XYZ file of N, CA and C in Angstrom:
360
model
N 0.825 -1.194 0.000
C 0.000 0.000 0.000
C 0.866 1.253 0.000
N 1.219 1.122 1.274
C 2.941 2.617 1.099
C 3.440 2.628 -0.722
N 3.694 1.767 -1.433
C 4.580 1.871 -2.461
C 3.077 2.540 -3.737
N 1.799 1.963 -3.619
C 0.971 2.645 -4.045
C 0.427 3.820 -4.121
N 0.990 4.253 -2.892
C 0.521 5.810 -2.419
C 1.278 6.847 -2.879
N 3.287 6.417 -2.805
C 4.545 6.893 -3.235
C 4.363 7.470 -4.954
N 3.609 6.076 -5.567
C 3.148 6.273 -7.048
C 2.019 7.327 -7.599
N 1.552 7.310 -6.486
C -0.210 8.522 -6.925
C 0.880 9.748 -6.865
N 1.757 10.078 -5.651
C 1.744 11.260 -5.299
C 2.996 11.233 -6.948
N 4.017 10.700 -6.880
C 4.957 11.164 -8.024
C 4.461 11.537 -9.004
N 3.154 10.868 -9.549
C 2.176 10.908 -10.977
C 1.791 12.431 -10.804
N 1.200 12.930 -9.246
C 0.585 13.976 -9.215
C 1.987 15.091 -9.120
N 2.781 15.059 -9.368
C 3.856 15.867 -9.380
C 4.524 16.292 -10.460
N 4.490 15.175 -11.152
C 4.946 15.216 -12.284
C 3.664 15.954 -13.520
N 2.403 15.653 -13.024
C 1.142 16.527 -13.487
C 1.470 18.119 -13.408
N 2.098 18.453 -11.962
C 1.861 19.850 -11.852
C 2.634 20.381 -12.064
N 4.062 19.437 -12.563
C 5.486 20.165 -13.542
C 4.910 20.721 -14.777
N 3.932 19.924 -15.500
C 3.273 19.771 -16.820
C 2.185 21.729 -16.792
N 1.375 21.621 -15.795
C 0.736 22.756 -15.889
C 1.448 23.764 -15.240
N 2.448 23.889 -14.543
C 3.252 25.553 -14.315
C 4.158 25.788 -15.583
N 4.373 24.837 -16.495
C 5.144 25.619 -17.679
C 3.873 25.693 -18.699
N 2.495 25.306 -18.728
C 1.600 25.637 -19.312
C 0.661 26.899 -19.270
N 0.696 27.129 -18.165
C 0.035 28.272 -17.928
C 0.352 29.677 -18.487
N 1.540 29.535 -18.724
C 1.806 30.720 -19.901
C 1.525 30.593 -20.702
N 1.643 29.515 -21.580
C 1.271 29.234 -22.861
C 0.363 28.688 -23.440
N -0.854 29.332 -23.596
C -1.947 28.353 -23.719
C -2.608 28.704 -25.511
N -1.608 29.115 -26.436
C -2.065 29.200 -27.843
C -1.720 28.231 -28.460
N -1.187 26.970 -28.116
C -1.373 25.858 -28.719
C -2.374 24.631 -28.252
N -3.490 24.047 -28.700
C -3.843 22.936 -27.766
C -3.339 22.025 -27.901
N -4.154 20.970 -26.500
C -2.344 19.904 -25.806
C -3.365 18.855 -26.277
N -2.393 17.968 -26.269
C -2.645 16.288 -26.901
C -2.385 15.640 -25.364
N -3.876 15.500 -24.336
C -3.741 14.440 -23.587
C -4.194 13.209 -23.669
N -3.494 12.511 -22.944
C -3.585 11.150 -22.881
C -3.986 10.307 -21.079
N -4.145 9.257 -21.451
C -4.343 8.974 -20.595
C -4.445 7.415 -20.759
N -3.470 6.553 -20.066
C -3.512 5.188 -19.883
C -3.863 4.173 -18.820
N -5.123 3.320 -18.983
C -5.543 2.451 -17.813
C -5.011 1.506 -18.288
N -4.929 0.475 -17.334
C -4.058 -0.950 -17.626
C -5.100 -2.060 -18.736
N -5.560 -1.560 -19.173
C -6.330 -1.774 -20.292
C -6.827 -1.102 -21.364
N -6.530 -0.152 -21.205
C -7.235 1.281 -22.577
C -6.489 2.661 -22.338
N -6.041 2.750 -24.002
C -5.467 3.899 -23.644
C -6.765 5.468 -24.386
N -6.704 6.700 -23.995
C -7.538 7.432 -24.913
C -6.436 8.779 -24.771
N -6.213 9.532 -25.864
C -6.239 11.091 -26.479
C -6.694 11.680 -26.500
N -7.206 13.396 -26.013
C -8.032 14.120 -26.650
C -7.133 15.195 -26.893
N -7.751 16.010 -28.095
C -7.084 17.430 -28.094
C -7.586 17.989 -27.714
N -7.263 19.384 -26.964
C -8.159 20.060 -25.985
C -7.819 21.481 -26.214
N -8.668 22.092 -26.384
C -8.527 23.936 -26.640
C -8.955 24.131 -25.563
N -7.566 24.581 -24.377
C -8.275 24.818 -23.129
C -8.697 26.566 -23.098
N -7.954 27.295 -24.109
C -8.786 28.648 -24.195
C -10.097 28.443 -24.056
N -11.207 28.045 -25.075
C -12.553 27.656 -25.768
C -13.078 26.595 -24.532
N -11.862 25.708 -24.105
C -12.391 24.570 -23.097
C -13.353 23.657 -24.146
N -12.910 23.375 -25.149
C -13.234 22.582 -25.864
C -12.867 21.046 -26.370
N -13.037 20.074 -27.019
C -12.339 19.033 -27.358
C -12.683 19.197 -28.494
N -11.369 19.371 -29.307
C -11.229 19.286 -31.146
C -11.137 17.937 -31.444
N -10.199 16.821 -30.817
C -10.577 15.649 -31.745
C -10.133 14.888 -30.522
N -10.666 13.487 -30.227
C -10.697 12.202 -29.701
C -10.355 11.177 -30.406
N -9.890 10.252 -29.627
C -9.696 8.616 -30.527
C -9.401 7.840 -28.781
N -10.036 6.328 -29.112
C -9.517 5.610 -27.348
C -9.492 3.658 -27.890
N -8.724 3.229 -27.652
C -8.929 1.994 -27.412
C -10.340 1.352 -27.523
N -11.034 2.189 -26.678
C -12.646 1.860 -26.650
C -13.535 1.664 -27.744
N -13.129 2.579 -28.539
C -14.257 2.260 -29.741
C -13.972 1.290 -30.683
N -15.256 1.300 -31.368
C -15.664 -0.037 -32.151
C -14.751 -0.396 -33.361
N -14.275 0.545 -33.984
C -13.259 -0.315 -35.036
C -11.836 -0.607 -34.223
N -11.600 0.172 -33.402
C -9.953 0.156 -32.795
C -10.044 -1.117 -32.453
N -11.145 -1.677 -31.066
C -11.451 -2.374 -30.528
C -11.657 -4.236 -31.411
N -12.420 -3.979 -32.522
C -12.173 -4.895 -33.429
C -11.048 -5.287 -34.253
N -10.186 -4.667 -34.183
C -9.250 -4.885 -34.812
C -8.075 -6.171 -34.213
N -8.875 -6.511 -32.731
C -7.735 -7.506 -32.223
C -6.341 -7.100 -31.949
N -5.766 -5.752 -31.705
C -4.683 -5.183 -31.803
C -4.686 -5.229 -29.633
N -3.193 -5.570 -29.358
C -3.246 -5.117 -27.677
C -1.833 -4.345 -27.609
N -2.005 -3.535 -26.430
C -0.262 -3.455 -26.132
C -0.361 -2.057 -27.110
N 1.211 -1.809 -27.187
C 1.581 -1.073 -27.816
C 1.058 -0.711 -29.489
N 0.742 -1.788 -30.146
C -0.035 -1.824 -31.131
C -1.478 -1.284 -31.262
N -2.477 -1.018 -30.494
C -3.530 -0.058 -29.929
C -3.107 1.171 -29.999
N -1.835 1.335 -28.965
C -1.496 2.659 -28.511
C -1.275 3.485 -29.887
N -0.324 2.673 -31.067
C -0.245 3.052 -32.352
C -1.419 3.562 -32.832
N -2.397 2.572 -33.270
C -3.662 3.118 -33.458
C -4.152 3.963 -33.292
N -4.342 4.357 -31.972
C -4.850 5.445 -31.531
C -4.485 6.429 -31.495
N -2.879 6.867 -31.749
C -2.208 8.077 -31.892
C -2.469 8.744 -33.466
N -2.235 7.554 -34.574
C -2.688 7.823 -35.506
C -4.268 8.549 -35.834
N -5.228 7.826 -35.482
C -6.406 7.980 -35.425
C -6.483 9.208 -34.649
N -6.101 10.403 -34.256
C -6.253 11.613 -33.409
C -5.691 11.986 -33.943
N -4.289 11.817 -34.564
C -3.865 13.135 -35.336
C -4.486 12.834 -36.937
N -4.952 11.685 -37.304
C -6.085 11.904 -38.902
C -7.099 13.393 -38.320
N -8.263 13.031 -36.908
C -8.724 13.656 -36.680
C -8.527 15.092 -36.354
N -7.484 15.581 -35.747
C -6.930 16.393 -35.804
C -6.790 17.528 -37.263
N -6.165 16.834 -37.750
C -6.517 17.297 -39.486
C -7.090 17.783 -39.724
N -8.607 16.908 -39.768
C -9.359 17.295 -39.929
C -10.075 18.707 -39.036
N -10.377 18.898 -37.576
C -10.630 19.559 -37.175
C -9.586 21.300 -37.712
N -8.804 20.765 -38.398
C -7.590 22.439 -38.650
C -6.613 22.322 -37.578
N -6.177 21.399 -37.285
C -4.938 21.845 -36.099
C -4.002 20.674 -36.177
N -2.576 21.510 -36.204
C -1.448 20.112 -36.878
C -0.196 20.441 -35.656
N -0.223 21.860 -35.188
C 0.425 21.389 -34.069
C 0.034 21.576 -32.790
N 0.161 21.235 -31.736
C -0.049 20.742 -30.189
C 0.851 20.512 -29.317
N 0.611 20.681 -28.239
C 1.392 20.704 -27.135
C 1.288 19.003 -26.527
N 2.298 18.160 -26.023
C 2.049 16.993 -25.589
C 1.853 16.867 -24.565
N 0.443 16.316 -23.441
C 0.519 16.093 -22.219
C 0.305 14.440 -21.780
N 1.421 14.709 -21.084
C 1.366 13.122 -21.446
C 0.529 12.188 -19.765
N -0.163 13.736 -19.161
C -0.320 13.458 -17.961
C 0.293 12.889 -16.426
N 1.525 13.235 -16.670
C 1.728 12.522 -15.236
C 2.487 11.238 -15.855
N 2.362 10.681 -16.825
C 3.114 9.225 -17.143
C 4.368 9.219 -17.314
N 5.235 7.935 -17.514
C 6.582 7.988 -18.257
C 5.739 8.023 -19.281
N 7.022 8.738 -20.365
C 7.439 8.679 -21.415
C 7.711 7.678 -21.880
N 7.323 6.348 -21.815
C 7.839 5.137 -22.313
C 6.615 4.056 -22.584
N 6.702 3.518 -23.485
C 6.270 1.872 -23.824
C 4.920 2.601 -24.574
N 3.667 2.041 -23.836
C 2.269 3.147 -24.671
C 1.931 4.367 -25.135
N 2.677 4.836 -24.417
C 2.780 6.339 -24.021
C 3.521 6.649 -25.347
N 4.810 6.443 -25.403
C 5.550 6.799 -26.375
C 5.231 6.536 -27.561
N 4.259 5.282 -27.792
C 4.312 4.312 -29.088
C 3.130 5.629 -29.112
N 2.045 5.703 -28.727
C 1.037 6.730 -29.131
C 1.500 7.258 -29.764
N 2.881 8.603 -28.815
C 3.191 9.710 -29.424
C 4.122 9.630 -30.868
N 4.750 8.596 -30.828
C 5.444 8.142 -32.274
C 4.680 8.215 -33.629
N 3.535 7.757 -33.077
C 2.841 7.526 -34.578
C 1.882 8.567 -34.729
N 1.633 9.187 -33.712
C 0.571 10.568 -33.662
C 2.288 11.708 -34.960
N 2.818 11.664 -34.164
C 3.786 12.720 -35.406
C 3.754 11.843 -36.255
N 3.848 10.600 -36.873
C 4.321 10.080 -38.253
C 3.137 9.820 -39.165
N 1.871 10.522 -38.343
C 0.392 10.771 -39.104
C 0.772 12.361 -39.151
N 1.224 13.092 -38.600
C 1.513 14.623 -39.209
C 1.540 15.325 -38.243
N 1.085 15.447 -37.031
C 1.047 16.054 -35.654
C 2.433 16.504 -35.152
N 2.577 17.951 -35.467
C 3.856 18.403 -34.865
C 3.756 18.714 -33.526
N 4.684 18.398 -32.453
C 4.841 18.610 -31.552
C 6.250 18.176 -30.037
């Protein structure tokens, strides 16, 4: 339990590194993410407007059919948000990667979210 608790608080620290260098800068919207030990989801977020320009998650029905797990999803889904993205008019973004490492889902997302066109 102690080593569970050690983990919330680092996650939540590493969150609030993410929003004190944001708060100045809020003319790009951010590409968050967010990973459960089963599903990962993206949104882009115009936090000026407080809006969501484009979504994609593990959850839905073609991702989900596709039989894809792991890092291979995470692909998916990075792609699939920055197609959407596109579409909505917005190609670059800020990355929040929430509180996570930078590594394994996380990363594979963000890999293929730029190699669909998403600068950031």
């Amino acid at each position: 339990m102690y080593k569970l608790v050690n983990r919330r608080k680092i996650r939540a620290y590493r969150k609030m590194r993410f929003w004190r260098r944001r708060q100045s800068d809020l003319s790009k919207p951010r590409l968050c993410v967010f990973r459960s030990t089963r599903h990962i989801q993206a949104q882009i977020i115009d936090d000026v407007k407080g809006v969501v320009l484009a979504s994609a998650s593990s959850v839905e029905k073609d991702v989900r059919s596709s039989g894809l797990k792991g890092k291979a999803v995470a692909q998916k889904v990075g792609a699939l948000v920055a197609e959407r993205a596109k579409k909505a008019g917005t190609s670059t973004v800020v990355f929040d990667r929430n509180g996570f490492n930078y590594h394994g889902r996380i990363q594979a997302l963000a890999d293929s979210a730029r190699e669909a066109g998403l600068l950031f």
